[in-house]
Amino acid sequence: MDDIEVVGLISKVLNRYVVTTNDGTEYELSAIMPWEAVSPDFDSGRFERNLGLQMVVTGSTDGSTIWGAQLSPIE
């Protein structure tokens, strides 16, 4: 997995939180890392308050999901 930082619009698609970058790339957001022993949607509700906002998203990616996603406002 690679570290990633993207800027994009936060939305919810079929009960999944996603970020869509300005070039149209879509990543699913996960609050946990893939090896953590909790359900995959654990703590994902924290993305709810950022729906519809442009945010900076950092974490680790496998190409389709940003794991351990942290959201911060654009400065």
Tab-separated table of N, CA, C and O in Angstrom, residues 2 5 23 58:
chain	number	residue	atom	x	y	z
A	2	ASP	N	0.345	2.287	-0.577
A	2	ASP	CA	1.068	3.550	-0.691
A	2	ASP	C	0.358	4.637	0.101
A	2	ASP	O	-0.869	4.651	0.194
A	5	GLU	N	-2.452	11.438	-0.615
A	5	GLU	CA	-3.134	12.672	-0.215
A	5	GLU	C	-3.851	13.192	-1.439
A	5	GLU	O	-3.222	13.420	-2.477
A	23	ASP	N	-10.132	15.079	-10.853
A	23	ASP	CA	-9.977	14.410	-12.150
A	23	ASP	C	-10.950	13.240	-12.315
A	23	ASP	O	-10.878	12.499	-13.285
A	58	THR	N	-6.137	12.058	3.546
A	58	THR	CA	-4.846	11.373	3.617
A	58	THR	C	-5.059	9.984	4.198
A	58	THR	O	-6.024	9.740	4.930
